[in-house]
Every structure is written in structure tokens, then in C-alpha cells.
mmCIF file of C-alpha atoms and ligand atoms in Angstrom:
data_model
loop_
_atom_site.group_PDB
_atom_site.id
_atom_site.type_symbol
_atom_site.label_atom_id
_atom_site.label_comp_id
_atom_site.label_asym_id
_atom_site.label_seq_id
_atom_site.Cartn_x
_atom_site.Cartn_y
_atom_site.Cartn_z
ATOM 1 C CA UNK A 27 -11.229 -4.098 27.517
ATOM 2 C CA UNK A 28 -8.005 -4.073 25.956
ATOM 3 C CA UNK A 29 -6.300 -5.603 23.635
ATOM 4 C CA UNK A 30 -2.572 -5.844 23.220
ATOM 5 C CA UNK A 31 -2.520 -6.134 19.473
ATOM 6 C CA UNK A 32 1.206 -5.868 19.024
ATOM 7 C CA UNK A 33 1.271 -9.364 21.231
ATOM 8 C CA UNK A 34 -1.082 -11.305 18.827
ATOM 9 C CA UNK A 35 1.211 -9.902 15.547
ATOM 10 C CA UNK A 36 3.595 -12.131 17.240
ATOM 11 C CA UNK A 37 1.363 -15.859 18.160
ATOM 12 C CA UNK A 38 2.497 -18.610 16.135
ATOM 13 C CA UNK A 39 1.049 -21.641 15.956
ATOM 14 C CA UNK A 40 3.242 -24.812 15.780
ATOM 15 C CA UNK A 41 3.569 -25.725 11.714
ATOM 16 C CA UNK A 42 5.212 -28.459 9.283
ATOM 17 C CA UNK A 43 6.625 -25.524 7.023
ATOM 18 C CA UNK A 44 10.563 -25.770 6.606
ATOM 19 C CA UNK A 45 10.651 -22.196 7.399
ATOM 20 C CA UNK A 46 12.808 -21.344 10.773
ATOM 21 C CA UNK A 47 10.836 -19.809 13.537
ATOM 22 C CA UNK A 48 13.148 -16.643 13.649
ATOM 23 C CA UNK A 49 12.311 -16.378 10.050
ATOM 24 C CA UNK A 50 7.988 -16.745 10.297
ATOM 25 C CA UNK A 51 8.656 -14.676 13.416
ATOM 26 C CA UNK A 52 9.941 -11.850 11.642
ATOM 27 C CA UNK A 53 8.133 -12.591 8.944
ATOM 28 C CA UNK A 54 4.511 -12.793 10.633
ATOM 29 C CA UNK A 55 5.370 -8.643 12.696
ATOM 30 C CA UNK A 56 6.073 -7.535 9.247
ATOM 31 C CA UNK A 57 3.091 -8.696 7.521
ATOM 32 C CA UNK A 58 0.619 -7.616 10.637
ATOM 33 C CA UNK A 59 2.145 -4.317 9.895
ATOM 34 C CA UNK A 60 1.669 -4.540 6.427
ATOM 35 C CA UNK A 61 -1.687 -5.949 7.044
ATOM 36 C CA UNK A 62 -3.049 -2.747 9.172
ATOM 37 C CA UNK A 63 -1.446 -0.204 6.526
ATOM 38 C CA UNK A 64 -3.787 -1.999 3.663
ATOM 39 C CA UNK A 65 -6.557 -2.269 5.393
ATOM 40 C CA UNK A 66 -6.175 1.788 6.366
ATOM 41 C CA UNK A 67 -5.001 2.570 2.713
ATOM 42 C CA UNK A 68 -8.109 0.420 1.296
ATOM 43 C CA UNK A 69 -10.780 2.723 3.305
ATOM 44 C CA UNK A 70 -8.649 5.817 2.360
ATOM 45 C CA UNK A 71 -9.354 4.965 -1.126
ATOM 46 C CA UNK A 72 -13.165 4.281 -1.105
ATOM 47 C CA UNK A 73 -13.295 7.784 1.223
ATOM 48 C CA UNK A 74 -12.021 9.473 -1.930
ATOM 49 C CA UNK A 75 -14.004 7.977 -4.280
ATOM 50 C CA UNK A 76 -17.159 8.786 -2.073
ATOM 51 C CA UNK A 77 -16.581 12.084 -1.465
ATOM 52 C CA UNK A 78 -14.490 12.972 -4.907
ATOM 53 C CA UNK A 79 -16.122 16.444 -6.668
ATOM 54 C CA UNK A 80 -15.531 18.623 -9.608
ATOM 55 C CA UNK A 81 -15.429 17.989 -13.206
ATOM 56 C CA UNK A 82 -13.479 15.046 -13.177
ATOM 57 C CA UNK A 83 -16.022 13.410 -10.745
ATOM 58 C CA UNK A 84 -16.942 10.267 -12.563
ATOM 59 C CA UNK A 85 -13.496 9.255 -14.409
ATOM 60 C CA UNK A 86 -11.931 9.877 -10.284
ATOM 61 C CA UNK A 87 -14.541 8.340 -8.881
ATOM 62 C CA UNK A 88 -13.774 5.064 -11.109
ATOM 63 C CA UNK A 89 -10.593 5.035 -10.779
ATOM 64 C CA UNK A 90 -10.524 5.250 -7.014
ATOM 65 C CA UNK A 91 -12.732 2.689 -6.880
ATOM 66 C CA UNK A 92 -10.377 0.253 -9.117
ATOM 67 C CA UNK A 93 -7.339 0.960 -6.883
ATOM 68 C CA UNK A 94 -9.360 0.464 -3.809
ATOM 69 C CA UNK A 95 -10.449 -3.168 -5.257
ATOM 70 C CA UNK A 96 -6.943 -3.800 -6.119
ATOM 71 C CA UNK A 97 -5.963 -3.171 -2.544
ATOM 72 C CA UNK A 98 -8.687 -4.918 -0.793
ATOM 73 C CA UNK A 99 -7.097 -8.339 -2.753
ATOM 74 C CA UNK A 100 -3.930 -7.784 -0.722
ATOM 75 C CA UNK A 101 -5.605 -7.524 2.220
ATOM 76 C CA UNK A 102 -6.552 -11.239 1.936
ATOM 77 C CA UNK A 103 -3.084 -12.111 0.128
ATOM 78 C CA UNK A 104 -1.196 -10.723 2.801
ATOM 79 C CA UNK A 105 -3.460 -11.760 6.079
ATOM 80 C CA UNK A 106 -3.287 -15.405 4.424
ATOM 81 C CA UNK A 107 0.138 -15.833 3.684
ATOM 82 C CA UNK A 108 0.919 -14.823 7.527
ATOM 83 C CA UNK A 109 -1.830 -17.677 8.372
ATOM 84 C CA UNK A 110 0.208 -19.765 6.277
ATOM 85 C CA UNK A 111 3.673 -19.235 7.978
ATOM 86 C CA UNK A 112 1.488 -20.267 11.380
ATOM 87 C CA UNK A 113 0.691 -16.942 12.378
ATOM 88 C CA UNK A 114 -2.094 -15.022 13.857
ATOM 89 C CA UNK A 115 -3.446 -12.394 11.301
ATOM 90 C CA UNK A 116 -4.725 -9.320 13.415
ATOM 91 C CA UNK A 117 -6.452 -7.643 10.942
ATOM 92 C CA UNK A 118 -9.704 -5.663 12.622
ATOM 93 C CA UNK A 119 -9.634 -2.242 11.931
ATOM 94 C CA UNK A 120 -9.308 -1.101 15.558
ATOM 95 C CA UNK A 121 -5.730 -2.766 14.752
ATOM 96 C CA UNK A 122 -5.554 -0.889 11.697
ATOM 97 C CA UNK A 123 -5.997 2.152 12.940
ATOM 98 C CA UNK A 124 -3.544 1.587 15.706
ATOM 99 C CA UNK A 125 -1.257 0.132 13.634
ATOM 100 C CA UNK A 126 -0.626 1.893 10.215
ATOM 101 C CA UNK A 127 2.050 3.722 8.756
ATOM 102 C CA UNK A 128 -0.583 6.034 7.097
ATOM 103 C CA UNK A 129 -1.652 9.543 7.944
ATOM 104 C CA UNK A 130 -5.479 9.629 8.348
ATOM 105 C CA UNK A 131 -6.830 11.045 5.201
ATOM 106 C CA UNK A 132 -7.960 14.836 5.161
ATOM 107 C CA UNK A 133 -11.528 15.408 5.751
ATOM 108 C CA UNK A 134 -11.167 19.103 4.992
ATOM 109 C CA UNK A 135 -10.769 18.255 0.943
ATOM 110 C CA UNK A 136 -13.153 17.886 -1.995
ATOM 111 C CA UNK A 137 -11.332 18.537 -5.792
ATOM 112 C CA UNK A 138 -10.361 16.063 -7.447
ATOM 113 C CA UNK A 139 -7.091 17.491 -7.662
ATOM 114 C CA UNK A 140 -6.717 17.845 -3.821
ATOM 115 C CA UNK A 141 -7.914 13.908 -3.779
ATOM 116 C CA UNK A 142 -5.416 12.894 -6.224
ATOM 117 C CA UNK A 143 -2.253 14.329 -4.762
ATOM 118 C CA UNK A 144 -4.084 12.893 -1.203
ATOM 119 C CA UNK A 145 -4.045 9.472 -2.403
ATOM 120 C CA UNK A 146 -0.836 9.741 -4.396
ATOM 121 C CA UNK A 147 0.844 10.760 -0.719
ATOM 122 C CA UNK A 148 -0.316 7.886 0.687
ATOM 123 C CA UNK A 149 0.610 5.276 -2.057
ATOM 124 C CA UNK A 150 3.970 6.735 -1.814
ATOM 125 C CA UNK A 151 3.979 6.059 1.428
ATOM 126 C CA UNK A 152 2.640 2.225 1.100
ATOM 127 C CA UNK A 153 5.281 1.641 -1.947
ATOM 128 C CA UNK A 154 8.270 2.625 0.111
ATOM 129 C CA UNK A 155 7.365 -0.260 2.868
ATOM 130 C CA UNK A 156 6.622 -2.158 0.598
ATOM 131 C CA UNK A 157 10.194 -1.726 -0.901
ATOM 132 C CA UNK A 158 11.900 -1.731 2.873
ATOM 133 C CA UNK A 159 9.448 -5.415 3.081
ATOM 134 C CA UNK A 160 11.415 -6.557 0.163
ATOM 135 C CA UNK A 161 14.451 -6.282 1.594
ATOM 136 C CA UNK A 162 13.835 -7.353 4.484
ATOM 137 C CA UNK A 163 11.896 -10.882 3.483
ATOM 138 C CA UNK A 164 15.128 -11.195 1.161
ATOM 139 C CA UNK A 165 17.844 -10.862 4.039
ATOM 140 C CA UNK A 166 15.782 -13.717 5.989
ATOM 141 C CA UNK A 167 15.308 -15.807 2.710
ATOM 142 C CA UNK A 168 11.614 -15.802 2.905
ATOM 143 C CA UNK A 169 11.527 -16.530 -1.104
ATOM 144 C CA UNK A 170 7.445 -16.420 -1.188
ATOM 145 C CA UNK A 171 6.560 -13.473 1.056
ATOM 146 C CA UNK A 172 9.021 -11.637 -0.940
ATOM 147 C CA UNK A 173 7.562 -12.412 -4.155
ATOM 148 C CA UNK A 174 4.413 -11.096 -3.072
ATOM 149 C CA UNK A 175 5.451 -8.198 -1.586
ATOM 150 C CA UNK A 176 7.373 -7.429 -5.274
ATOM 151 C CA UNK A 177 4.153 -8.172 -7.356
ATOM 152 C CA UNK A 178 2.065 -5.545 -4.639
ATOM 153 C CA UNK A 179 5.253 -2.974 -5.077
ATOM 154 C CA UNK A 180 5.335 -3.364 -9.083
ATOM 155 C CA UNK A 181 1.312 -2.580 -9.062
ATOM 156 C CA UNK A 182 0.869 0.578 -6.412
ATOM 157 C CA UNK A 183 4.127 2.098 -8.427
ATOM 158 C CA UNK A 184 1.767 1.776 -11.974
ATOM 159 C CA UNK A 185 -1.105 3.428 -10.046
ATOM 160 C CA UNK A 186 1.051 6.181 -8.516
ATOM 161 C CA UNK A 187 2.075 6.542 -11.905
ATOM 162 C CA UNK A 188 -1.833 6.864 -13.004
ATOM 163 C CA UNK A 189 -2.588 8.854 -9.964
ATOM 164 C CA UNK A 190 0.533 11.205 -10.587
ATOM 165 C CA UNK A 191 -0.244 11.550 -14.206
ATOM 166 C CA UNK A 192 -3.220 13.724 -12.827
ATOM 167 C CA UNK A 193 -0.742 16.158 -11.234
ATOM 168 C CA UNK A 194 2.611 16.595 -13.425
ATOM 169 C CA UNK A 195 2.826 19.517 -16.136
ATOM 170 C CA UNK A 196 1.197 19.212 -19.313
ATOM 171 C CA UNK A 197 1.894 21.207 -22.297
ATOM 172 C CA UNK A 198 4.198 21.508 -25.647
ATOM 173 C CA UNK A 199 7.723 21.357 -25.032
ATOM 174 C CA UNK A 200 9.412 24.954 -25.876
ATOM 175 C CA UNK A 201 12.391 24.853 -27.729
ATOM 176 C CA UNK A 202 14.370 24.878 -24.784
ATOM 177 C CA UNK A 203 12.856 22.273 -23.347
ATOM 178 C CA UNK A 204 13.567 20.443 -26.897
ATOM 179 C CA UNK A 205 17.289 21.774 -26.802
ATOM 180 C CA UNK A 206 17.729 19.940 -22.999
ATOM 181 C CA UNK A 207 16.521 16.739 -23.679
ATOM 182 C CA UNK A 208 18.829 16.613 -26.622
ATOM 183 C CA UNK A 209 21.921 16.521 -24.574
ATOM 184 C CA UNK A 210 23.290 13.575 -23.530
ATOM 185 C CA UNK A 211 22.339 12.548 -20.100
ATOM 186 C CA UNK A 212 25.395 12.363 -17.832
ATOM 187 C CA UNK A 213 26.361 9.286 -16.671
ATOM 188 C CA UNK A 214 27.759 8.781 -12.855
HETATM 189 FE FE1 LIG B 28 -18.974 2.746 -5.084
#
């Protein structure tokens, strides 16, 4: 049997909310797809922190682990609000895997360097819908959904941050390095 999940993004039920059904329409497809690309990014993470080795095993491990709770809240936040604008949340993870914006995460990889810039790939990739979601919600005045979607933006950019931290150059500046950041940035 098959299911046409793309058809069930778009059920709504018949609701009091003052919201035009264009609007939840529009609304409800962009949180499904929202919906399978957390779901997918929430197993990506606990893959990681299963399979994470090397010296920085247990402070990885942890930290994956954190992110991946953080992300399994918006799996409920976002399959509830599209409940709440009368939709149909299609949130199994057959549907995820059809369904998400994510690459599947590299089997082939153990360090905890190779993990880090995995995950950071992917985050990147969740934070820019999440940015093209903001817009969006905001051209069709959907005040609430784009709320949300700006508190889940604000939070995977800090993590990016933490996971990028991991992976940018470390070191004393030089005197060069000194000398640049001295100049006066230009402005455009
Ligand atoms: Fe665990």
C-alpha cells in the first residue's frame, strides 16, 4: 500500500480560527515540510551521538544529545501548531524520509571532527528554511507560525555557532592579524 503523503500535508479540517483558508493552506504544506526535515534532523543527531569516537567522545556525545532534545521539542511545536490551524500533521518517519530537505547522514564517518562538520552541514541546511519559513509565514500574515519559526531559527543559529566553534581556527593572533583588525571596516 501506498500512501500519497503530499495529499494529507494538504487535509484541513473545517475550524473557528480567523485565519483564511489560503493562509492555513499554505501554512499547513509548509509546516508538513518542516515537520519531516525535524523529525530527519532529530535522528541525524542521536546517530552522531551514538556512534561519535575519539578523544572528544563524551563532551560530543553530550552535546549531540542536547541538540537532539532541543529538536525533538519542535517536532511537537511544529506538528501541533499545524493541528491547530485545522490541519493534518503527517509526521511518520516513512514521511520523513520522503519528505526532507536533508541529506541522509554519512555512515562512512566516526571522529568527532568528521561528526561535527556532519551535523553543522545539516543545521545549516535546517536554519536556511527555517529563514525562507519566516518569510514566507510573514508575506501571508501568519503572526504565530512566524514567531515560532523565529524562536527555532534564533536557537539552531546558537548551536551552529557551538557546533562550528569545534571547526574554526584557533590560535594567537600574529601581528598581522592584529594590524587587520585594526583598520576600519569598510562600510557599503
Ligand atoms: Fe543517549
Amino acid at each position: 500500500m501506498s500512501t500519497n503523503y503530499q495529499q494529507h500535508q494538504r487535509r484541513l479540517y473545517p475550524t473557528r480560527i480567523d485565519l483564511p483558508t489560503d493562509t492555513r493552506l499554505q501554512v499547513v504544506e509548509l509546516l508538513n515540510q518542516t515537520l519531516a526535515a525535524t523529525t530527519d534532523l532529530k535522528t541525524q543527531l542521536k546517530q552522531a551521538h551514538w556512534n561519535v569516537k575519539g578523544t572528544d567522545f563524551f563532551q560530543l556525545h553530550e552535546l549531540f544529545d542536547e541538540i537532539a532534545t532541543e529538536v525533538e521539542g519542535y517536532i511537537d511545536l511544529f506538528a501541533e501548531r499545524i493541528t491547530a490551524l485545522g490541519g493534518y500533521a503527517v509526521g511518520t518517519t516513512r514521511a520523513a524520509a520522503q519528505f526532507s530537505i536533508l541529506p541522509e547522514y554519512p555512515y562512512d564517518i566516526n571522529s568527532g571532527e568528521d561528526h561535527v562538520a556532519a551535523l553543522a552541514d545539516r543545521l545549516a541546511i535546517y536554519g536556511k528554511h527555517l529563514r525562507e519559513a519566516i518569510d514566507k509565514t510573514g508575506e501571508v500574515n501568519d503572526a504565530d507560525t512566524n514567531d515560532m519559526y523565529v524562536e527555532v531559527s534564533r536557537t539552531i543559529d546558537m548551536r551552529l555557532w557551538f557546533l562550528e566553534a569545534h571547526l574554526q581556527p584557533t590560535g594567537r593572533l600574529t601581528e598581522q592579524d592584529g594590524a587587520a583588525m585594526k583598520q576600519p571596516v569598510a562600510v557599503k
